[in-house]
MMTF fields as JSON, N, C-alpha, C and O atoms, coordinates in Angstrom:
{
  "mmtfVersion": "1.0.0",
  "mmtfProducer": "UNKNOWN",
  "numBonds": 471,
  "numAtoms": 472,
  "numGroups": 118,
  "numChains": 1,
  "numModels": 1,
  "chainsPerModel": [1],
  "groupsPerChain": [118],
  "chainIdList": ["A"],
  "bondAtomList": [4, 2, 8, 6, 12, 10, 16, 14, 20, 18, 24, 22, 28, 26, 32, 30, 36, 34, 40, 38, 44, 42, 48, 46, 52, 50, 56, 54, 60, 58, 64, 62, 68, 66, 72, 70, 76, 74, 80, 78, 84, 82, 88, 86, 92, 90, 96, 94, 100, 98, 104, 102, 108, 106, 112, 110, 116, 114, 120, 118, 124, 122, 128, 126, 132, 130, 136, 134, 140, 138, 144, 142, 148, 146, 152, 150, 156, 154, 160, 158, 164, 162, 168, 166, 172, 170, 176, 174, 180, 178, 184, 182, 188, 186, 192, 190, 196, 194, 200, 198, 204, 202, 208, 206, 212, 210, 216, 214, 220, 218, 224, 222, 228, 226, 232, 230, 236, 234, 240, 238, 244, 242, 248, 246, 252, 250, 256, 254, 260, 258, 264, 262, 268, 266, 272, 270, 276, 274, 280, 278, 284, 282, 288, 286, 292, 290, 296, 294, 300, 298, 304, 302, 308, 306, 312, 310, 316, 314, 320, 318, 324, 322, 328, 326, 332, 330, 336, 334, 340, 338, 344, 342, 348, 346, 352, 350, 356, 354, 360, 358, 364, 362, 368, 366, 372, 370, 376, 374, 380, 378, 384, 382, 388, 386, 392, 390, 396, 394, 400, 398, 404, 402, 408, 406, 412, 410, 416, 414, 420, 418, 424, 422, 428, 426, 432, 430, 436, 434, 440, 438, 444, 442, 448, 446, 452, 450, 456, 454, 460, 458, 464, 462, 468, 466],
  "bondOrderList": [1, 1, 1, 1, 1, 1, 1, 1, 1, 1, 1, 1, 1, 1, 1, 1, 1, 1, 1, 1, 1, 1, 1, 1, 1, 1, 1, 1, 1, 1, 1, 1, 1, 1, 1, 1, 1, 1, 1, 1, 1, 1, 1, 1, 1, 1, 1, 1, 1, 1, 1, 1, 1, 1, 1, 1, 1, 1, 1, 1, 1, 1, 1, 1, 1, 1, 1, 1, 1, 1, 1, 1, 1, 1, 1, 1, 1, 1, 1, 1, 1, 1, 1, 1, 1, 1, 1, 1, 1, 1, 1, 1, 1, 1, 1, 1, 1, 1, 1, 1, 1, 1, 1, 1, 1, 1, 1, 1, 1, 1, 1, 1, 1, 1, 1, 1, 1],
  "groupList": [{"groupName": "UNK", "atomNameList": ["N", "CA", "C", "O"], "elementList": ["N", "C", "C", "O"], "formalChargeList": [0, 0, 0, 0], "bondAtomList": [1, 0, 2, 1, 3, 2], "bondOrderList": [1, 1, 2], "singleLetterCode": "X", "chemCompType": "L-PEPTIDE LINKING"}],
  "groupTypeList": [0, 0, 0, 0, 0, 0, 0, 0, 0, 0, 0, 0, 0, 0, 0, 0, 0, 0, 0, 0, 0, 0, 0, 0, 0, 0, 0, 0, 0, 0, 0, 0, 0, 0, 0, 0, 0, 0, 0, 0, 0, 0, 0, 0, 0, 0, 0, 0, 0, 0, 0, 0, 0, 0, 0, 0, 0, 0, 0, 0, 0, 0, 0, 0, 0, 0, 0, 0, 0, 0, 0, 0, 0, 0, 0, 0, 0, 0, 0, 0, 0, 0, 0, 0, 0, 0, 0, 0, 0, 0, 0, 0, 0, 0, 0, 0, 0, 0, 0, 0, 0, 0, 0, 0, 0, 0, 0, 0, 0, 0, 0, 0, 0, 0, 0, 0, 0, 0],
  "groupIdList": [1, 2, 3, 4, 5, 6, 7, 8, 9, 10, 11, 12, 13, 14, 15, 16, 17, 18, 19, 20, 21, 22, 23, 24, 25, 26, 27, 28, 29, 30, 31, 32, 33, 34, 35, 36, 37, 38, 39, 40, 41, 42, 43, 44, 45, 46, 47, 48, 49, 50, 51, 52, 53, 54, 55, 56, 57, 58, 59, 60, 61, 62, 63, 64, 65, 66, 67, 68, 69, 70, 71, 72, 73, 74, 75, 76, 77, 78, 79, 80, 81, 82, 83, 84, 85, 86, 87, 88, 89, 90, 91, 92, 93, 94, 95, 96, 97, 98, 99, 100, 101, 102, 103, 104, 105, 106, 107, 108, 109, 110, 111, 112, 113, 114, 115, 116, 117, 118],
  "secStructList": [7, 7, 7, 7, 7, 1, 7, 6, 6, 6, 6, 7, 7, 7, 1, 1, 1, 7, 7, 6, 6, 7, 7, 7, 7, 7, 7, 1, 1, 1, 7, 7, 7, 7, 7, 7, 3, 3, 3, 6, 6, 3, 3, 3, 3, 3, 3, 3, 7, 6, 6, 1, 1, 7, 3, 3, 3, 3, 3, 3, 3, 6, 6, 3, 3, 3, 3, 3, 3, 1, 1, 7, 7, 7, 2, 2, 2, 2, 2, 2, 2, 2, 2, 2, 2, 2, 2, 2, 2, 2, 2, 2, 2, 2, 2, 2, 2, 2, 1, 7, 7, 7, 1, 7, 7, 4, 4, 4, 4, 1, 7, 7, 7, 7, 7, 7, 7, 7],
  "xCoordList": [0.926, -0.05, 0.876, 1.921, 0.424, 1.378, 0.881, -0.286, 1.906, 1.535, 1.212, 1.929, 0.045, -0.239, 0.788, 1.319, 1.002, 1.912, 1.226, 0.017, 2.084, 1.425, 1.111, 0.292, 1.578, 1.252, 0.712, 1.525, -0.656, -1.164, -0.875, -1.033, -0.472, -0.242, 1.163, 1.52, 2.033, 3.487, 3.696, 4.612, 3.182, 3.601, 2.946, 3.344, 2.044, 1.477, 2.576, 3.177, 2.798, 4.062, 3.183, 2.462, 3.326, 2.706, 3.927, 4.779, 3.932, 4.979, 4.418, 5.24, 3.15, 2.686, 2.478, 1.983, 2.866, 2.824, 4.135, 4.974, 4.292, 5.371, 4.973, 3.928, 5.837, 5.669, 5.567, 6.167, 4.785, 4.717, 6.035, 6.291, 6.83, 8.07, 9.389, 10.528, 9.156, 10.038, 10.886, 10.332, 12.251, 13.122, 13.846, 14.593, 13.646, 14.331, 15.343, 15.03, 16.488, 17.462, 17.479, 17.424, 17.553, 17.483, 18.85, 19.542, 19.204, 20.432, 20.101, 19.484, 20.512, 20.262, 21.111, 20.75, 22.298, 23.264, 22.729, 22.998, 21.97, 21.635, 20.786, 19.875, 21.037, 20.253, 18.793, 18.562, 17.803, 16.45, 15.976, 16.433, 14.961, 14.444, 13.707, 12.95, 14.046, 13.357, 12.594, 12.133, 12.496, 11.833, 10.293, 9.796, 9.556, 8.079, 7.458, 8.006, 6.405, 5.531, 4.024, 3.486, 3.472, 2.216, 1.273, 1.403, 0.23, -0.823, -2.166, -2.853, -2.471, -3.659, -3.202, -2.238, -3.856, -3.313, -2.77, -2.709, -2.382, -1.824, -0.45, -0.023, 0.39, 1.883, 2.163, 1.643, 2.951, 3.448, 4.808, 5.539, 5.307, 6.8, 7.015, 6.123, 8.255, 8.735, 10.006, 10.907, 10.108, 11.374, 11.647, 10.827, 12.823, 13.076, 13.385, 14.13, 12.906, 13.101, 14.475, 14.784, 15.3, 16.531, 16.363, 15.373, 17.377, 17.333, 16.177, 15.919, 15.377, 14.196, 14.085, 14.735, 13.201, 13.044, 11.729, 11.341, 11.157, 9.985, 10.239, 11.282, 9.353, 9.46, 8.163, 7.027, 8.454, 7.426, 6.829, 7.619, 5.542, 4.864, 4.204, 3.465, 4.421, 3.822, 2.976, 3.515, 1.563, 0.702, 0.719, 0.475, 0.969, 1.124, -0.084, -0.712, -0.323, -1.377, -0.547, -0.388, -0.145, 0.813, 2.114, 2.789, 2.495, 3.748, 3.52, 4.455, 2.259, 1.925, 1.713, 1.04, 2.381, 2.074, 0.755, 0.439, -0.016, -1.405, -1.543, -2.26, -0.965, -1.024, 0.278, 0.798, 0.78, 1.923, 1.409, 0.514, 2.079, 1.656, 2.85, 3.582, 2.893, 4.013, 3.673, 4.504, 2.366, 1.866, 1.751, 1.477, 1.936, 1.849, 0.24, -0.716, 0.072, -1.272, -1.927, -1.307, -3.291, -4.138, -4.747, -4.685, -5.351, -5.879, -7.052, -7.269, -7.826, -8.881, -8.286, -8.928, -6.972, -6.37, -6.003, -6.183, -5.515, -4.908, -6.045, -5.901, -7.245, -8.274, -8.995, -9.411, -9.137, -9.752, -8.757, -9.231, -7.453, -6.569, -6.628, -6.682, -6.613, -6.73, -8.03, -8.076, -9.173, -10.514, -10.514, -10.934, -10.09, -9.829, -9.034, -9.443, -7.971, -7.179, -7.799, -7.685, -8.47, -9.298, -10.309, -10.451, -11.112, -12.231, -11.609, -12.17, -10.425, -9.851, -9.417, -9.567, -8.85, -8.435, -9.622, -9.549, -10.775, -12.09, -12.519, -12.804, -12.542, -13.017, -11.984, -12.413, -10.777, -9.924, -10.21, -10.33, -10.341, -10.839, -11.945, -11.992, -13.005, -14.272, -14.08, -14.631, -13.39, -13.208, -12.433, -12.754, -11.474, -10.608, -11.589, -11.458, -12.601, -13.343, -14.397, -14.952, -14.772, -15.919, -15.262, -16.019, -13.986, -13.252, -13.525, -13.702, -13.549, -13.783, -12.45, -11.307, -12.733, -11.693, -10.926, -10.033, -11.123, -10.327, -8.858, -8.552, -8.031, -6.617, -5.929, -4.888, -6.522, -6.071, -7.057, -8.201, -6.858, -7.66, -6.92, -5.694, -7.662, -7.151, -6.132, -6.38, -4.991, -3.935, -3.343, -2.781, -3.396, -2.724, -3.589, -3.018, -4.785, -5.492, -5.24, -5.49, -4.742, -4.573, -2.878, -1.975, -2.741, -1.299, -0.561, -1.141, 0.651, 1.572, 1.835, 2.031, 1.856, 2.11, 3.557, 3.894, 4.383, 5.69, 5.987, 5.928, 6.274, 6.532, 7.893, 8.935, 7.805, 9.056, 9.877, 9.325, 11.141, 11.875, 12.036, 12.265, 11.918, 11.841, 13.301, 13.46],
  "yCoordList": [-1.189, 0.082, 1.287, 1.324, 2.261, 3.487, 4.459, 4.542, 5.207, 6.212, 7.544, 8.037, 8.108, 9.331, 10.513, 10.729, 11.167, 12.268, 13.61, 13.795, 14.537, 15.691, 16.647, 17.554, 16.515, 17.241, 16.324, 15.83, 16.067, 15.108, 15.49, 14.668, 16.694, 17.145, 17.091, 17.574, 16.528, 16.593, 15.58, 15.911, 14.65, 13.781, 14.2, 13.606, 15.085, 15.764, 16.671, 17.485, 16.494, 17.248, 18.05, 17.476, 19.373, 20.275, 21.178, 21.63, 21.379, 22.231, 23.622, 24.496, 23.971, 25.278, 26.18, 27.299, 25.687, 26.552, 26.456, 25.604, 27.396, 27.275, 26.805, 27.177, 26.013, 25.484, 26.617, 27.686, 26.299, 27.406, 27.506, 28.563, 26.636, 26.748, 27.043, 26.737, 27.542, 27.835, 29.115, 30.115, 28.956, 30.002, 30.561, 29.844, 31.849, 32.347, 33.419, 34.19, 33.446, 34.265, 35.45, 35.288, 36.696, 37.931, 38.449, 38.693, 38.602, 39.21, 40.829, 41.084, 41.698, 43.074, 43.586, 44.634, 42.993, 43.31, 42.794, 43.377, 41.664, 41.135, 42.072, 42.754, 42.104, 42.955, 42.442, 41.239, 43.396, 42.983, 43.495, 44.456, 42.641, 42.855, 44.215, 44.716, 44.75, 46.072, 46.001, 47.004, 44.839, 44.721, 44.923, 44.651, 45.422, 45.543, 44.17, 43.198, 44.139, 42.843, 43.133, 44.238, 42.064, 42.072, 41.515, 40.376, 42.382, 41.824, 41.869, 42.887, 40.743, 40.741, 41.351, 40.869, 42.418, 43.128, 44.511, 45.365, 44.733, 45.926, 45.727, 44.677, 46.87, 46.785, 47.486, 48.565, 46.847, 47.292, 47.544, 46.648, 48.612, 48.781, 48.555, 48.801, 48.066, 48.028, 48.587, 48.604, 49.022, 49.844, 49.441, 49.693, 48.811, 48.525, 49.718, 50.599, 49.806, 50.99, 50.798, 49.744, 51.83, 51.797, 51.574, 51.951, 50.937, 50.684, 50.024, 50.167, 49.237, 48.543, 47.283, 47.062, 46.407, 45.052, 45.244, 44.329, 46.398, 46.655, 47.031, 47.593, 46.74, 47.115, 48.023, 47.712, 49.113, 50.022, 49.499, 49.352, 49.184, 48.887, 50.015, 50.658, 50.355, 51.711, 51.069, 50.43, 51.302, 50.946, 51.883, 53.069, 51.498, 52.254, 52.314, 51.301, 53.457, 53.612, 54.323, 55.54, 53.524, 54.094, 54.359, 53.488, 55.812, 56.148, 56.818, 57.21, 56.954, 57.758, 56.7, 55.672, 57.128, 56.371, 56.746, 57.894, 55.671, 55.895, 55.752, 56.54, 54.886, 54.688, 53.906, 53.063, 54.221, 53.548, 52.797, 53.225, 51.671, 51.007, 49.929, 49.493, 49.594, 48.646, 47.251, 46.477, 46.918, 45.561, 45.11, 45.933, 43.865, 43.436, 43.702, 43.202, 44.413, 44.839, 43.672, 42.75, 43.782, 42.786, 43.449, 44.639, 42.42, 43.034, 43.981, 44.918, 43.788, 44.779, 46.225, 47.273, 46.11, 47.353, 48.131, 49.349, 47.534, 48.081, 48.598, 49.64, 47.867, 48.438, 49.58, 50.526, 49.516, 50.816, 51.839, 52.968, 51.752, 52.961, 53.587, 54.801, 52.71, 53.224, 53.848, 54.756, 53.389, 54.05, 55.288, 56.3, 55.356, 56.726, 57.692, 58.854, 57.407, 58.246, 58.716, 59.889, 57.821, 58.183, 59.145, 60.122, 58.897, 59.96, 61.136, 62.172, 61.223, 62.489, 63.307, 64.528, 62.623, 63.25, 63.712, 64.841, 63.061, 63.614, 64.858, 65.925, 64.69, 65.965, 67.249, 68.403, 66.98, 67.992, 68.581, 69.803, 67.778, 68.254, 69.014, 70.022, 68.641, 69.289, 70.684, 71.693, 70.738, 71.982, 72.983, 74.171, 72.554, 73.384, 73.874, 75.034, 73.072, 73.404, 74.335, 75.033, 74.429, 75.323, 76.608, 77.557, 76.784, 77.847, 78.996, 78.757, 80.248, 81.335, 81.534, 81.416, 81.815, 81.839, 83.065, 83.096, 84.105, 85.198, 85.063, 84.491, 85.476, 85.356, 86.375, 86.105, 87.459, 88.608, 88.834, 89.004, 88.878, 89.139, 90.021, 89.962, 90.822, 91.52, 92.54, 93.416, 92.522, 93.463, 93.308, 94.285, 92.097, 91.971, 92.735, 93.05, 93.09, 93.686, 95.216, 95.851, 95.772, 97.168, 97.359, 96.598, 98.406, 98.666, 99.21, 99.897, 98.937, 99.447, 100.855, 101.29, 101.642, 102.969, 103.115, 102.609, 103.847, 104.101, 105.568, 106.452, 105.787, 107.163, 107.713, 107.061, 108.926, 109.418, 110.196, 110.827, 110.023, 110.681, 112.254, 112.633, 113.04, 114.382, 115.071, 116.244],
  "zCoordList": [-0.015, -0.006, -0.002, 0.647, -0.764, -0.863, 0.133, 0.519, 0.523, 1.586, 0.903, 0.031, 1.377, 0.685, 0.877, 1.967, -0.106, 0.016, 0.478, 0.338, 1.04, 1.473, 0.088, 0.241, -0.918, -2.081, -3.221, -4.002, -3.358, -4.284, -5.788, -6.69, -5.994, -7.482, -7.839, -8.914, -7.014, -7.221, -8.391, -9.144, -8.649, -9.747, -11.032, -12.034, -11.186, -12.396, -12.964, -12.264, -14.219, -14.896, -15.986, -16.803, -15.9, -16.765, -17.308, -16.543, -18.572, -19.285, -19.44, -19.712, -19.311, -19.682, -18.464, -18.602, -17.231, -15.929, -15.263, -15.559, -14.314, -13.578, -12.099, -11.565, -11.53, -10.238, -9.123, -9.229, -8.09, -6.985, -6.323, -5.746, -6.327, -5.565, -6.561, -6.206, -7.576, -8.719, -8.154, -7.697, -8.243, -7.997, -9.174, -9.839, -9.46, -10.656, -10.146, -9.239, -10.712, -10.28, -11.131, -12.35, -10.603, -11.522, -11.592, -10.603, -12.805, -12.995, -13.439, -14.474, -12.673, -13.099, -14.108, -14.644, -14.517, -15.506, -16.976, -18.026, -16.882, -18.1, -19.111, -18.643, -20.297, -21.182, -21.343, -21.457, -21.35, -21.401, -22.826, -23.445, -23.203, -24.528, -24.714, -23.883, -25.951, -26.299, -27.632, -28.176, -28.091, -29.495, -29.228, -28.135, -30.304, -30.184, -30.185, -30.705, -29.639, -29.706, -30.229, -30.146, -30.738, -31.125, -30.165, -29.716, -29.813, -28.92, -29.603, -29.682, -30.067, -31.125, -32.384, -32.979, -32.844, -34.015, -33.71, -34.594, -32.49, -31.934, -31.672, -31.19, -32.025, -31.781, -30.338, -30.054, -29.529, -28.279, -28.289, -28.712, -27.897, -27.818, -26.317, -25.506, -25.953, -24.575, -24.3, -25.139, -23.209, -22.792, -21.296, -20.414, -21.059, -19.793, -18.865, -19.296, -17.709, -16.744, -16.141, -15.585, -16.257, -15.339, -13.918, -13.291, -13.406, -11.962, -11.41, -10.215, -12.244, -11.792, -12.533, -13.555, -11.976, -12.675, -13.657, -14.383, -13.605, -14.504, -15.949, -16.284, -16.736, -18.14, -18.503, -18.143, -19.214, -19.574, -20.845, -21.778, -21.05, -22.37, -22.834, -22.089, -24.123, -24.706, -25.894, -26.798, -25.811, -26.882, -27.984, -27.759, -29.087, -30.14, -31.221, -31.532, -31.705, -32.795, -34.059, -34.157, -34.822, -35.867, -35.236, -34.687, -35.355, -34.732, -33.443, -32.745, -33.117, -31.879, -30.61, -30.692, -29.483, -28.146, -27.609, -27.296, -27.52, -26.89, -25.454, -24.836, -24.912, -23.583, -23.105, -23.835, -21.85, -21.274, -19.963, -19.234, -19.787, -18.505, -18.275, -19.164, -16.917, -16.4, -16.751, -17.227, -16.497, -16.809, -18.178, -19.051, -18.466, -19.76, -20.39, -19.799, -21.454, -21.833, -22.488, -23.019, -22.409, -22.955, -24.228, -24.538, -24.901, -26.321, -26.004, -26.772, -24.908, -24.667, -24.049, -24.109, -23.455, -23.114, -24.284, -24.289, -25.249, -26.453, -27.297, -27.937, -27.327, -28.115, -27.45, -28.119, -26.259, -25.481, -25.591, -25.722, -25.574, -25.716, -27.133, -27.331, -28.024, -29.478, -29.798, -30.628, -29.149, -29.468, -28.696, -29.256, -27.454, -26.748, -27.441, -27.448, -28.021, -28.823, -30.055, -30.41, -30.741, -31.96, -31.718, -32.454, -30.6, -30.129, -29.793, -30.151, -29.096, -28.687, -29.853, -29.852, -30.906, -32.263, -32.887, -33.372, -32.996, -33.537, -32.721, -33.266, -31.597, -30.667, -30.95, -30.935, -31.173, -31.543, -32.709, -32.801, -33.691, -35.167, -35.152, -35.857, -34.343, -34.468, -33.649, -34.09, -32.595, -31.866, -32.82, -32.805, -33.605, -34.491, -35.558, -35.951, -36.088, -37.151, -36.707, -37.555, -35.302, -34.778, -34.353, -34.153, -34.186, -33.806, -34.833, -36.027, -34.307, -35.371, -36.312, -35.872, -37.505, -38.54, -38.625, -39.472, -37.876, -37.872, -37.558, -36.512, -38.259, -37.931, -36.981, -36.383, -36.891, -35.94, -34.951, -35.373, -33.645, -32.572, -31.545, -31.442, -30.803, -29.759, -30.014, -30.843, -29.38, -29.601, -30.898, -31.395, -31.587, -32.95, -33.896, -34.94, -33.777, -34.812, -34.893, -35.917, -33.78, -33.714, -34.199, -33.848, -34.967, -35.252, -34.091, -33.251, -34.018, -32.831, -33.03, -34.165, -31.947, -32.117, -31.545, -30.475, -32.348, -31.99, -31.621, -32.475, -30.466, -29.918, -30.471, -30.404, -31.007, -31.583, -30.329, -29.428, -30.47, -29.505, -29.832, -30.98, -28.869, -29.316, -29.194, -29.532]
}
């Protein structure tokens, strides 16, 4: 008869997860990756933060940085950030279109007076 073990899941081998007692040595001098990654259909640039174990993830919309965050972004994070940036762009264009068209206002409309020295 076999003796029951204290950890019943010890004999199960899985390659897609990390064990609870896994020890990983962190080398602060090791170079960290800076290549952009794809999250769904969105491009995310990454930048290691100096003197920290964290990496800054920058969600890109074309060449523009839409949002930055420390945690790994999900596809819904990327989608929400690009939608927010697009709506902000549309609001800016609308505000500029509704602005008055006069090019000179206030003090610029009046010619400057120059006092002559007597």
